[in-house]
PDB file of C-alpha atoms in Angstrom:
ATOM      1  CA  MET A 778      -8.597  -3.036 -19.668  1.00 51.00           C
ATOM      2  CA  SER A 779     -11.467  -1.000 -19.877  1.00 50.00           C
ATOM      3  CA  LEU A 780     -13.537  -0.475 -16.779  1.00 54.00           C
ATOM      4  CA  ARG A 781     -17.340  -0.519 -16.719  1.00 53.00           C
ATOM      5  CA  TRP A 782     -19.101   0.589 -13.541  1.00 47.00           C
ATOM      6  CA  SER A 783     -21.416  -1.621 -11.940  1.00 51.00           C
ATOM      7  CA  PRO A 784     -24.757   0.004 -10.377  1.00 51.00           C
ATOM      8  CA  ASP A 785     -24.542  -1.758  -7.090  1.00 49.00           C
ATOM      9  CA  ALA A 786     -21.795   0.583  -5.471  1.00 41.00           C
ATOM     10  CA  ALA A 787     -20.063   0.008  -2.314  1.00 50.00           C
ATOM     11  CA  ARG A 788     -19.122   3.073  -0.443  1.00 83.00           C
ATOM     12  CA  LEU A 789     -15.707   2.377   0.753  1.00 91.00           C
ATOM     13  CA  ILE A 790     -13.460  -0.424  -0.699  1.00 93.00           C
ATOM     14  CA  THR A 791     -10.031  -1.141   1.104  1.00 93.00           C
ATOM     15  CA  VAL A 792      -7.370  -3.001  -1.208  1.00 95.00           C
ATOM     16  CA  THR A 793      -4.707  -5.034   0.679  1.00 93.00           C
ATOM     17  CA  THR A 794      -2.811  -7.875   0.361  1.00 90.00           C
ATOM     18  CA  GLY A 795      -4.490 -11.228   1.108  1.00 81.00           C
ATOM     19  CA  HIS A 796      -2.552 -12.283   3.869  1.00 79.00           C
ATOM     20  CA  ASN A 797      -2.499  -9.137   5.580  1.00 74.00           C
ATOM     21  CA  LYS A 798      -6.447  -8.213   5.808  1.00 75.00           C
ATOM     22  CA  TRP A 799      -5.928  -8.037   9.537  1.00 77.00           C
ATOM     23  CA  THR A 800      -4.306  -4.526   9.336  1.00 77.00           C
ATOM     24  CA  VAL A 801      -7.367  -2.855   8.262  1.00 80.00           C
ATOM     25  CA  ARG A 802      -9.727  -4.397  11.258  1.00 78.00           C
ATOM     26  CA  PRO A 803      -9.736  -1.065  13.017  1.00 80.00           C
ATOM     27  CA  LEU A 804     -10.896   0.519   9.865  1.00 79.00           C
ATOM     28  CA  ARG A 805     -13.615  -1.851   9.536  1.00 75.00           C
ATOM     29  CA  ARG A 806     -14.849  -1.387  13.191  1.00 76.00           C
ATOM     30  CA  ALA A 807     -14.713   2.503  12.623  1.00 78.00           C
ATOM     31  CA  VAL A 808     -16.609   2.627   9.483  1.00 78.00           C
ATOM     32  CA  SER A 809     -19.238   0.040  10.364  1.00 73.00           C
ATOM     33  CA  SER A 810     -20.274   2.148  13.421  1.00 70.00           C
ATOM     34  CA  ARG A 811     -21.092   5.059  10.893  1.00 71.00           C
ATOM     35  CA  SER A 812     -23.189   2.952   8.892  1.00 72.00           C
ATOM     36  CA  ILE A 813     -20.672   3.101   5.930  1.00 78.00           C
ATOM     37  CA  HIS A 814     -20.843  -0.078   3.651  1.00 84.00           C
ATOM     38  CA  HIS A 815     -17.241  -1.307   3.514  1.00 87.00           C
ATOM     39  CA  GLN A 816     -15.651  -4.169   1.308  1.00 89.00           C
ATOM     40  CA  LEU A 817     -12.227  -5.520   1.713  1.00 91.00           C
ATOM     41  CA  TRP A 818     -10.399  -6.651  -1.407  1.00 94.00           C
ATOM     42  CA  THR A 819      -7.378  -8.076  -2.080  1.00 94.00           C
ATOM     43  CA  TYR A 820      -5.035  -6.938  -5.109  1.00 95.00           C
ATOM     44  CA  ASN A 821      -5.760 -10.125  -7.055  1.00 94.00           C
ATOM     45  CA  GLN A 822      -9.547  -9.393  -6.675  1.00 95.00           C
ATOM     46  CA  LEU A 823      -8.895  -5.857  -7.961  1.00 96.00           C
ATOM     47  CA  PHE A 824      -6.941  -6.803 -10.786  1.00 96.00           C
ATOM     48  CA  SER A 825      -9.257  -9.586 -11.997  1.00 95.00           C
ATOM     49  CA  LYS A 826     -12.586  -7.165 -11.851  1.00 94.00           C
ATOM     50  CA  ARG A 827     -13.833  -6.044 -15.185  1.00 90.00           C
ATOM     51  CA  ARG A 828     -16.313  -3.783 -13.519  1.00 89.00           C
ATOM     52  CA  LEU A 829     -15.645  -1.684 -10.506  1.00 92.00           C
ATOM     53  CA  PRO A 830     -18.046  -0.012  -8.464  1.00 90.00           C
ATOM     54  CA  ARG A 831     -18.470   3.632  -7.567  1.00 90.00           C
ATOM     55  CA  ALA A 832     -17.027   3.781  -4.256  1.00 92.00           C
ATOM     56  CA  THR A 833     -14.067   5.606  -2.456  1.00 93.00           C
ATOM     57  CA  TYR A 834     -11.065   3.228  -2.634  1.00 96.00           C
ATOM     58  CA  VAL A 835      -8.033   2.976  -0.331  1.00 95.00           C
ATOM     59  CA  PHE A 836      -5.009   1.209  -1.838  1.00 96.00           C
ATOM     60  CA  THR A 837      -2.751  -0.233   1.087  1.00 93.00           C
ATOM     61  CA  ASP A 838       0.293  -2.554   1.475  1.00 90.00           C
ATOM     62  CA  PHE A 839       2.440  -1.196  -1.306  1.00 92.00           C
ATOM     63  CA  ASP A 840       5.574  -2.524   0.523  1.00 87.00           C
ATOM     64  CA  ARG A 841       4.209  -6.016   0.314  1.00 88.00           C
ATOM     65  CA  LEU A 842       3.400  -5.843  -3.586  1.00 91.00           C
ATOM     66  CA  MET A 843       5.954  -6.919  -6.338  1.00 90.00           C
ATOM     67  CA  PRO A 844       6.793  -3.879  -8.504  1.00 90.00           C
ATOM     68  CA  TRP A 845       4.620  -4.899 -11.522  1.00 94.00           C
ATOM     69  CA  HIS A 846       1.602  -5.231  -9.047  1.00 95.00           C
ATOM     70  CA  ILE A 847       2.448  -1.560  -7.998  1.00 95.00           C
ATOM     71  CA  GLU A 848       2.322  -0.696 -11.703  1.00 96.00           C
ATOM     72  CA  LEU A 849      -1.081  -2.402 -12.178  1.00 97.00           C
ATOM     73  CA  ALA A 850      -2.372  -0.654  -9.102  1.00 97.00           C
ATOM     74  CA  ALA A 851      -1.022   2.643 -10.593  1.00 97.00           C
ATOM     75  CA  ARG A 852      -2.971   2.361 -13.849  1.00 97.00           C
ATOM     76  CA  ILE A 853      -6.223   1.298 -11.979  1.00 97.00           C
ATOM     77  CA  TYR A 854      -5.712   4.264  -9.615  1.00 97.00           C
ATOM     78  CA  LEU A 855      -5.529   6.765 -12.446  1.00 97.00           C
ATOM     79  CA  ARG A 856      -8.570   5.282 -14.333  1.00 95.00           C
ATOM     80  CA  LEU A 857     -10.549   5.728 -10.916  1.00 97.00           C
ATOM     81  CA  LYS A 858      -9.350   9.060 -10.685  1.00 97.00           C
ATOM     82  CA  ASP A 859     -10.290   9.767 -14.202  1.00 96.00           C
ATOM     83  CA  ALA A 860     -13.935   8.645 -13.392  1.00 94.00           C
ATOM     84  CA  ASP A 861     -13.907  11.370 -10.640  1.00 95.00           C
ATOM     85  CA  LEU A 862     -13.777   8.754  -7.787  1.00 95.00           C
ATOM     86  CA  THR A 863     -11.956   9.463  -4.555  1.00 95.00           C
ATOM     87  CA  VAL A 864      -8.879   7.113  -4.412  1.00 96.00           C
ATOM     88  CA  LEU A 865      -6.480   7.143  -1.345  1.00 95.00           C
ATOM     89  CA  ASN A 866      -2.769   6.399  -1.604  1.00 94.00           C
ATOM     90  CA  ASP A 867      -1.482   6.946  -5.012  1.00 97.00           C
ATOM     91  CA  PRO A 868       0.626   3.994  -5.920  1.00 97.00           C
ATOM     92  CA  ARG A 869       3.032   6.247  -8.119  1.00 96.00           C
ATOM     93  CA  GLN A 870       4.135   7.988  -4.797  1.00 95.00           C
ATOM     94  CA  TYR A 871       4.967   4.898  -2.939  1.00 94.00           C
ATOM     95  CA  VAL A 872       8.733   5.016  -1.610  1.00 91.00           C
ATOM     96  CA  PRO A 873      10.294   1.887  -0.044  1.00 88.00           C
ATOM     97  CA  ARG A 874      10.882   1.979   3.646  1.00 86.00           C
ATOM     98  CA  TRP A 875      14.586   2.206   3.438  1.00 88.00           C
ATOM     99  CA  ALA A 876      14.307   5.385   1.230  1.00 91.00           C
ATOM    100  CA  TYR A 877      11.677   6.964   3.570  1.00 90.00           C
ATOM    101  CA  LEU A 878      13.794   6.386   6.287  1.00 91.00           C
ATOM    102  CA  LYS A 879      16.841   7.982   4.580  1.00 93.00           C
ATOM    103  CA  ARG A 880      14.585  11.216   3.653  1.00 94.00           C
ATOM    104  CA  LEU A 881      13.261  11.674   7.337  1.00 95.00           C
ATOM    105  CA  HIS A 882      16.827  11.467   8.541  1.00 94.00           C
ATOM    106  CA  ALA A 883      18.159  13.694   5.765  1.00 95.00           C
ATOM    107  CA  ALA A 884      15.161  16.183   6.754  1.00 96.00           C
ATOM    108  CA  GLY A 885      16.296  16.174  10.361  1.00 96.00           C
ATOM    109  CA  ILE A 886      12.980  14.562  11.304  1.00 96.00           C
ATOM    110  CA  ASN A 887      14.696  11.136  12.522  1.00 93.00           C
ATOM    111  CA  THR A 888      17.823  11.003  14.643  1.00 91.00           C
ATOM    112  CA  PHE A 889      18.424   7.345  12.866  1.00 89.00           C
ATOM    113  CA  THR A 890      18.618   6.148   9.653  1.00 90.00           C
ATOM    114  CA  CYS A 891      19.269   2.807   7.715  1.00 89.00           C
ATOM    115  CA  TRP A 892      22.284   1.602   5.588  1.00 91.00           C
ATOM    116  CA  LEU A 893      22.102  -0.776   2.794  1.00 89.00           C
ATOM    117  CA  PRO A 894      25.121  -3.293   2.806  1.00 88.00           C
ATOM    118  CA  MET A 895      24.237  -4.060  -0.890  1.00 87.00           C
ATOM    119  CA  LEU A 896      25.292  -0.469  -1.743  1.00 89.00           C
ATOM    120  CA  GLY A 897      28.394  -0.766   0.338  1.00 92.00           C
ATOM    121  CA  GLU A 898      26.863   1.400   3.144  1.00 91.00           C
ATOM    122  CA  ARG A 899      28.153   0.577   6.685  1.00 91.00           C
ATOM    123  CA  PRO A 900      26.579   1.790  10.136  1.00 90.00           C
ATOM    124  CA  ASP A 901      28.377   5.012  11.350  1.00 85.00           C
ATOM    125  CA  ARG A 902      26.887   4.316  15.084  1.00 83.00           C
ATOM    126  CA  TYR A 903      25.830   1.378  17.233  1.00 84.00           C
ATOM    127  CA  PRO A 904      23.651  -0.437  18.108  1.00 85.00           C
ATOM    128  CA  ALA A 905      22.751  -1.336  14.652  1.00 82.00           C
ATOM    129  CA  PHE A 906      19.788  -3.491  14.122  1.00 81.00           C
ATOM    130  CA  LEU A 907      19.553  -5.776  11.030  1.00 80.00           C
ATOM    131  CA  ARG A 908      16.489  -6.207   8.988  1.00 79.00           C
ATOM    132  CA  THR A 909      15.919  -7.611   5.293  1.00 77.00           C
ATOM    133  CA  VAL A 910      14.702  -4.900   2.756  1.00 75.00           C
ATOM    134  CA  HIS A 911      11.368  -6.898   1.794  1.00 68.00           C
ATOM    135  CA  ALA A 912      10.665  -9.442   4.685  1.00 63.00           C
ATOM    136  CA  HIS A 913       8.495  -8.137   7.447  1.00 60.00           C
ATOM    137  CA  ARG A 914      10.203  -9.736  10.398  1.00 63.00           C
ATOM    138  CA  SER A 915      11.653  -8.825  13.654  1.00 64.00           C
ATOM    139  CA  VAL A 916      14.866  -7.044  13.785  1.00 62.00           C
ATOM    140  CA  ASP A 917      18.073  -8.694  15.036  1.00 60.00           C
ATOM    141  CA  SER A 918      20.717  -6.942  16.845  1.00 55.00           C
TER     142      SER A 918
END
């Protein structure tokens, strides 16, 4: 994919998954009150663009993307950085929630952790709350 820059540039572009645009409403309100032109794109929009405006890009929702979408986002991230644009949230640095929780516990930041039954792990204390790895639903105890 070769990227060409369109002359009509937005200042801030937030990229999110289609069903979760609501998560950036507070950001939209904050930047509009500062007269910053903001556009909200989905990853599908980003991936289908042949021209990208000069802007600051914010990549979000990695936990809701498939691995190949994260890889595509990472490629675009690198091209945007190579063009000396500001891009926040490097997709290559994404750590799944379960791995992040384990890191925080190992560092002594969290007193709680998570266990992955698929790896044979079992809770060492109770109560334990059940949650799927990929779905964003409430917890069951």
